[in-house]
mmCIF file of C-alpha atoms in Angstrom:
data_model
loop_
_atom_site.group_PDB
_atom_site.id
_atom_site.type_symbol
_atom_site.label_atom_id
_atom_site.label_comp_id
_atom_site.label_asym_id
_atom_site.label_seq_id
_atom_site.Cartn_x
_atom_site.Cartn_y
_atom_site.Cartn_z
ATOM 1 C CA GLU P 22 -47.361 -6.228 -51.382
ATOM 2 C CA ALA P 23 -44.540 -6.314 -53.977
ATOM 3 C CA ASP P 24 -43.081 -3.004 -55.081
ATOM 4 C CA ILE P 25 -42.445 -3.861 -58.681
ATOM 5 C CA TYR P 26 -44.301 -2.142 -61.465
ATOM 6 C CA GLN P 27 -44.666 -2.764 -65.189
ATOM 7 C CA THR P 28 -46.035 -0.409 -67.760
ATOM 8 C CA PRO P 29 -48.014 -0.558 -69.907
ATOM 9 C CA ARG P 30 -50.346 -3.333 -68.723
ATOM 10 C CA TYR P 31 -51.711 -3.850 -72.202
ATOM 11 C CA LEU P 32 -50.279 -2.802 -75.562
ATOM 12 C CA VAL P 33 -51.467 -3.256 -79.094
ATOM 13 C CA ILE P 34 -48.989 -2.149 -81.677
ATOM 14 C CA GLY P 35 -48.314 -2.498 -85.400
ATOM 15 C CA THR P 36 -45.712 -4.654 -87.062
ATOM 16 C CA GLY P 37 -42.329 -2.992 -87.364
ATOM 17 C CA LYS P 38 -42.729 -0.513 -84.490
ATOM 18 C CA LYS P 39 -40.093 -0.164 -81.825
ATOM 19 C CA ILE P 40 -41.442 -0.650 -78.319
ATOM 20 C CA THR P 41 -39.993 -0.552 -74.721
ATOM 21 C CA LEU P 42 -41.604 -2.277 -71.821
ATOM 22 C CA GLU P 43 -40.908 -0.655 -68.571
ATOM 23 C CA CYS P 44 -40.149 -2.414 -65.241
ATOM 24 C CA SER P 45 -39.227 -0.704 -62.010
ATOM 25 C CA GLN P 46 -38.767 -1.962 -58.478
ATOM 26 C CA THR P 47 -38.324 -0.030 -55.221
ATOM 27 C CA MET P 48 -36.918 -2.875 -53.121
ATOM 28 C CA GLY P 49 -33.226 -2.299 -53.986
ATOM 29 C CA HIS P 50 -32.917 -5.798 -55.459
ATOM 30 C CA ASP P 51 -29.841 -6.545 -57.465
ATOM 31 C CA LYS P 52 -31.338 -9.380 -59.524
ATOM 32 C CA MET P 53 -34.024 -8.727 -62.107
ATOM 33 C CA TYR P 54 -35.558 -11.030 -64.660
ATOM 34 C CA TRP P 55 -37.745 -10.867 -67.786
ATOM 35 C CA TYR P 56 -39.961 -13.867 -68.560
ATOM 36 C CA GLN P 57 -42.205 -14.532 -71.583
ATOM 37 C CA GLN P 58 -45.372 -16.388 -70.980
ATOM 38 C CA ASP P 59 -48.110 -17.385 -73.487
ATOM 39 C CA PRO P 60 -51.548 -17.743 -71.846
ATOM 40 C CA GLY P 61 -51.684 -20.770 -69.560
ATOM 41 C CA MET P 62 -48.225 -21.813 -70.607
ATOM 42 C CA GLU P 63 -44.800 -22.010 -69.050
ATOM 43 C CA LEU P 64 -42.559 -19.105 -68.025
ATOM 44 C CA HIS P 65 -39.561 -18.758 -70.309
ATOM 45 C CA LEU P 66 -36.563 -16.828 -69.040
ATOM 46 C CA ILE P 67 -35.479 -14.325 -71.707
ATOM 47 C CA HIS P 68 -33.148 -11.921 -69.969
ATOM 48 C CA TYR P 69 -31.651 -11.516 -66.450
ATOM 49 C CA SER P 70 -29.449 -9.052 -64.675
ATOM 50 C CA TYR P 71 -27.231 -9.124 -61.569
ATOM 51 C CA GLY P 72 -26.904 -5.423 -61.210
ATOM 52 C CA VAL P 73 -26.048 -2.186 -62.981
ATOM 53 C CA ASN P 74 -24.474 -2.860 -66.363
ATOM 54 C CA SER P 75 -24.789 -6.623 -65.906
ATOM 55 C CA THR P 76 -27.249 -8.307 -68.327
ATOM 56 C CA GLU P 77 -27.457 -11.834 -69.730
ATOM 57 C CA LYS P 78 -29.633 -13.723 -72.136
ATOM 58 C CA GLY P 79 -31.785 -16.468 -70.860
ATOM 59 C CA ASP P 80 -32.946 -19.857 -72.095
ATOM 60 C CA LEU P 81 -35.351 -18.620 -74.729
ATOM 61 C CA SER P 82 -33.855 -16.900 -77.704
ATOM 62 C CA SER P 83 -35.384 -13.540 -77.940
ATOM 63 C CA GLU P 84 -35.037 -10.684 -80.348
ATOM 64 C CA SER P 85 -35.459 -8.253 -77.467
ATOM 65 C CA THR P 86 -32.686 -6.336 -75.714
ATOM 66 C CA VAL P 87 -32.464 -5.068 -72.174
ATOM 67 C CA SER P 88 -30.444 -2.513 -70.246
ATOM 68 C CA ARG P 89 -29.690 -1.906 -66.605
ATOM 69 C CA ILE P 90 -28.331 1.599 -66.051
ATOM 70 C CA ARG P 91 -30.037 2.033 -62.703
ATOM 71 C CA THR P 92 -30.610 -0.636 -60.084
ATOM 72 C CA GLU P 93 -34.348 -0.035 -59.911
ATOM 73 C CA HIS P 94 -35.023 0.069 -63.655
ATOM 74 C CA PHE P 95 -34.847 -2.837 -66.187
ATOM 75 C CA PRO P 96 -36.494 -2.001 -69.459
ATOM 76 C CA LEU P 97 -36.986 -4.444 -72.319
ATOM 77 C CA THR P 98 -36.921 -3.159 -75.917
ATOM 78 C CA LEU P 99 -38.100 -4.692 -79.140
ATOM 79 C CA GLU P 100 -36.587 -2.794 -82.109
ATOM 80 C CA SER P 101 -39.049 -4.080 -84.640
ATOM 81 C CA ALA P 102 -42.191 -5.798 -83.326
ATOM 82 C CA ARG P 103 -43.618 -8.802 -85.124
ATOM 83 C CA PRO P 104 -46.781 -10.844 -84.657
ATOM 84 C CA SER P 105 -44.633 -13.674 -83.206
ATOM 85 C CA HIS P 106 -43.765 -11.368 -80.291
ATOM 86 C CA THR P 107 -47.368 -11.426 -79.132
ATOM 87 C CA SER P 108 -47.293 -12.669 -75.574
ATOM 88 C CA GLN P 109 -47.296 -11.650 -71.962
ATOM 89 C CA TYR P 110 -44.033 -10.344 -70.553
ATOM 90 C CA LEU P 111 -43.403 -10.636 -66.865
ATOM 91 C CA CYS P 112 -40.715 -8.827 -64.886
ATOM 92 C CA ALA P 113 -39.446 -10.077 -61.592
ATOM 93 C CA SER P 114 -36.787 -9.100 -59.059
ATOM 94 C CA SER P 115 -35.106 -10.746 -56.034
ATOM 95 C CA GLU P 116 -32.199 -10.429 -53.627
ATOM 96 C CA TYR P 117 -28.878 -11.694 -54.735
ATOM 97 C CA PHE P 118 -28.702 -15.157 -53.057
ATOM 98 C CA GLY P 119 -29.527 -16.969 -49.829
ATOM 99 C CA ALA P 120 -32.758 -17.649 -48.071
ATOM 100 C CA ASN P 121 -34.439 -14.517 -49.370
ATOM 101 C CA THR P 122 -34.239 -14.988 -53.113
ATOM 102 C CA GLU P 123 -38.058 -15.072 -53.415
ATOM 103 C CA ALA P 124 -38.875 -13.547 -56.813
ATOM 104 C CA PHE P 125 -41.454 -10.755 -56.783
ATOM 105 C CA PHE P 126 -43.358 -10.406 -59.978
ATOM 106 C CA GLY P 127 -44.883 -7.403 -61.598
ATOM 107 C CA GLN P 128 -48.441 -7.572 -63.060
ATOM 108 C CA GLY P 129 -47.085 -8.172 -66.556
ATOM 109 C CA THR P 130 -47.523 -6.482 -69.975
ATOM 110 C CA ARG P 131 -49.771 -8.166 -72.405
ATOM 111 C CA LEU P 132 -48.422 -7.353 -75.854
ATOM 112 C CA THR P 133 -50.300 -7.829 -79.131
ATOM 113 C CA VAL P 134 -48.580 -7.132 -82.408
ATOM 114 C CA VAL P 135 -50.942 -6.762 -85.338
ATOM 115 C CA GLN G 3 -32.280 -26.128 -68.582
ATOM 116 C CA GLN G 4 -35.888 -25.835 -67.481
ATOM 117 C CA PRO G 5 -37.103 -28.213 -64.790
ATOM 118 C CA VAL G 6 -39.751 -30.851 -65.658
ATOM 119 C CA GLN G 7 -43.005 -30.868 -63.726
ATOM 120 C CA SER G 8 -45.588 -33.646 -63.360
ATOM 121 C CA PRO G 9 -48.389 -34.109 -63.678
ATOM 122 C CA GLN G 10 -49.399 -31.498 -66.249
ATOM 123 C CA ALA G 11 -52.840 -31.222 -64.797
ATOM 124 C CA VAL G 12 -54.908 -32.558 -61.916
ATOM 125 C CA ILE G 13 -58.539 -32.177 -60.863
ATOM 126 C CA LEU G 14 -59.412 -32.729 -57.211
ATOM 127 C CA ARG G 15 -62.460 -32.626 -55.031
ATOM 128 C CA GLU G 16 -62.351 -30.368 -52.024
ATOM 129 C CA GLY G 17 -60.533 -32.123 -49.191
ATOM 130 C CA GLU G 18 -58.459 -34.415 -51.369
ATOM 131 C CA ASP G 19 -54.676 -34.396 -51.515
ATOM 132 C CA ALA G 20 -52.308 -33.873 -54.387
ATOM 133 C CA VAL G 21 -48.569 -34.088 -55.054
ATOM 134 C CA ILE G 22 -46.659 -32.134 -57.736
ATOM 135 C CA ASN G 23 -43.237 -33.204 -58.695
ATOM 136 C CA CYS G 24 -40.317 -31.219 -60.133
ATOM 137 C CA SER G 25 -37.003 -32.540 -61.376
ATOM 138 C CA SER G 26 -34.017 -30.966 -62.941
ATOM 139 C CA SER G 27 -31.114 -32.153 -65.026
ATOM 140 C CA LYS G 28 -28.859 -29.547 -63.459
ATOM 141 C CA ALA G 29 -27.580 -29.087 -59.863
ATOM 142 C CA LEU G 30 -29.938 -26.899 -57.856
ATOM 143 C CA TYR G 31 -29.049 -24.168 -55.476
ATOM 144 C CA SER G 32 -32.602 -23.777 -54.434
ATOM 145 C CA VAL G 33 -36.137 -24.580 -55.415
ATOM 146 C CA HIS G 34 -39.068 -22.154 -55.382
ATOM 147 C CA TRP G 35 -42.791 -22.857 -55.640
ATOM 148 C CA TYR G 36 -45.304 -20.360 -56.948
ATOM 149 C CA ARG G 37 -48.950 -20.352 -57.678
ATOM 150 C CA GLN G 38 -50.508 -18.392 -60.499
ATOM 151 C CA LYS G 39 -54.194 -17.646 -60.909
ATOM 152 C CA HIS G 40 -55.754 -16.801 -64.256
ATOM 153 C CA GLY G 41 -54.743 -13.318 -65.409
ATOM 154 C CA GLU G 42 -52.504 -12.668 -62.370
ATOM 155 C CA ALA G 43 -48.811 -12.670 -61.639
ATOM 156 C CA PRO G 44 -47.240 -15.729 -59.985
ATOM 157 C CA VAL G 45 -47.274 -15.601 -56.185
ATOM 158 C CA PHE G 46 -44.524 -17.057 -54.039
ATOM 159 C CA LEU G 47 -45.368 -20.008 -51.836
ATOM 160 C CA MET G 48 -42.076 -21.139 -50.429
ATOM 161 C CA ILE G 49 -38.367 -21.592 -51.065
ATOM 162 C CA LEU G 50 -36.263 -24.676 -50.153
ATOM 163 C CA LEU G 51 -32.450 -24.394 -49.915
ATOM 164 C CA LYS G 52 -29.877 -27.121 -50.177
ATOM 165 C CA GLY G 53 -29.874 -29.523 -47.259
ATOM 166 C CA GLY G 54 -32.896 -31.722 -47.981
ATOM 167 C CA GLU G 55 -35.175 -29.561 -45.935
ATOM 168 C CA GLN G 56 -38.919 -29.776 -45.884
ATOM 169 C CA LYS G 57 -41.157 -26.658 -45.402
ATOM 170 C CA GLY G 58 -44.754 -26.213 -44.648
ATOM 171 C CA HIS G 59 -47.172 -23.366 -45.188
ATOM 172 C CA ASP G 60 -50.640 -24.026 -43.842
ATOM 173 C CA LYS G 61 -51.678 -27.244 -45.525
ATOM 174 C CA ILE G 62 -49.104 -26.917 -48.280
ATOM 175 C CA SER G 63 -45.626 -28.383 -47.751
ATOM 176 C CA ALA G 64 -42.656 -29.215 -49.904
ATOM 177 C CA SER G 65 -39.537 -31.329 -49.850
ATOM 178 C CA PHE G 66 -36.249 -30.958 -51.687
ATOM 179 C CA ASN G 67 -33.773 -33.831 -52.440
ATOM 180 C CA GLU G 68 -30.675 -32.100 -53.736
ATOM 181 C CA LYS G 69 -28.921 -35.301 -54.646
ATOM 182 C CA LYS G 70 -31.786 -36.360 -56.886
ATOM 183 C CA GLN G 71 -32.292 -32.793 -58.041
ATOM 184 C CA GLN G 72 -35.980 -33.131 -57.241
ATOM 185 C CA SER G 73 -38.627 -31.403 -55.313
ATOM 186 C CA SER G 74 -42.243 -32.253 -54.469
ATOM 187 C CA LEU G 75 -45.138 -30.021 -53.411
ATOM 188 C CA TYR G 76 -47.747 -31.581 -51.174
ATOM 189 C CA LEU G 77 -51.274 -30.106 -50.918
ATOM 190 C CA THR G 78 -53.358 -31.673 -48.252
ATOM 191 C CA ALA G 79 -57.129 -31.328 -47.626
ATOM 192 C CA SER G 80 -57.335 -29.067 -50.694
ATOM 193 C CA GLN G 81 -59.545 -26.022 -50.697
ATOM 194 C CA LEU G 82 -61.258 -24.237 -53.603
ATOM 195 C CA SER G 83 -58.709 -21.394 -53.199
ATOM 196 C CA TYR G 84 -55.868 -23.792 -54.122
ATOM 197 C CA SER G 85 -56.991 -23.804 -57.787
ATOM 198 C CA GLY G 86 -54.439 -22.352 -60.177
ATOM 199 C CA THR G 87 -51.211 -23.231 -61.945
ATOM 200 C CA TYR G 88 -48.268 -24.325 -59.834
ATOM 201 C CA PHE G 89 -44.858 -23.555 -61.011
ATOM 202 C CA CYS G 90 -41.594 -24.960 -59.783
ATOM 203 C CA GLY G 91 -38.685 -22.449 -60.055
ATOM 204 C CA THR G 92 -35.226 -23.809 -59.913
ATOM 205 C CA GLU G 93 -32.086 -21.656 -59.185
ATOM 206 C CA ILE G 94 -29.396 -23.026 -61.347
ATOM 207 C CA LEU G 95 -25.977 -22.065 -62.728
ATOM 208 C CA MET G 96 -26.349 -20.769 -66.259
ATOM 209 C CA ASP G 97 -23.822 -21.134 -69.033
ATOM 210 C CA THR G 98 -22.725 -17.600 -68.195
ATOM 211 C CA GLY G 99 -21.538 -18.753 -64.815
ATOM 212 C CA ARG G 100 -24.352 -16.816 -63.086
ATOM 213 C CA ARG G 101 -27.289 -18.187 -61.187
ATOM 214 C CA ALA G 102 -30.785 -17.551 -62.473
ATOM 215 C CA LEU G 103 -34.252 -18.727 -61.739
ATOM 216 C CA THR G 104 -35.865 -20.927 -64.410
ATOM 217 C CA PHE G 105 -39.301 -22.380 -64.358
ATOM 218 C CA GLY G 106 -41.055 -25.569 -65.265
ATOM 219 C CA SER G 107 -44.033 -25.915 -67.565
ATOM 220 C CA GLY G 108 -46.491 -25.714 -64.678
ATOM 221 C CA THR G 109 -49.179 -27.940 -63.158
ATOM 222 C CA ARG G 110 -52.777 -26.867 -63.642
ATOM 223 C CA LEU G 111 -54.714 -27.726 -60.468
ATOM 224 C CA GLN G 112 -58.492 -27.459 -60.239
ATOM 225 C CA VAL G 113 -60.268 -28.028 -57.019
ATOM 226 C CA GLN G 114 -63.979 -28.747 -57.421
ATOM 227 C CA PRO G 115 -66.693 -28.535 -54.715
#
């Protein structure tokens, strides 16, 4: 069983609010990812990290920001939520490279902005 | 930079076979395959590294042709439990010079009794 956790699982919030989605893993993985997924649709890479203080933007332009101050923690922040941010956000982690770069996914946060 | 998957959807009867294809316009370090059931997180099936290897996992196997930047997932004698959306994940070099895992649009597979 994967040791990667996301909170909250569900969030309904008003437009303009600041929110932080939490993601933590206990596997000591250096690589961590955030993906955005609309129901039944593709996974879009929005942010990734290679380790502490190393973050990059992914393919999909996103108004969110991330930080990586500790190896196990990779929070995603939206400074001002909008209805267009309504989606599911999936966090994942993996080892750095090689045969064991299987990505372990959290259960996701389903965000609704009203 | 996302890989392209085909077909988008497939419906099978139990016991039938299916092939899902994945191709990338970028050089691949590895290819991953995941299955996601409705309302759940994607679950890892297998990883293929450079070297044109083929892997198997029960009645699910995959191949990887790094020269063609393509991979295929083979499901034989499908079972009801195989239903879900299959995603191909490609480990590629991003514009930042770092490797990252990007996913295709998925293939929705439904196995009927």
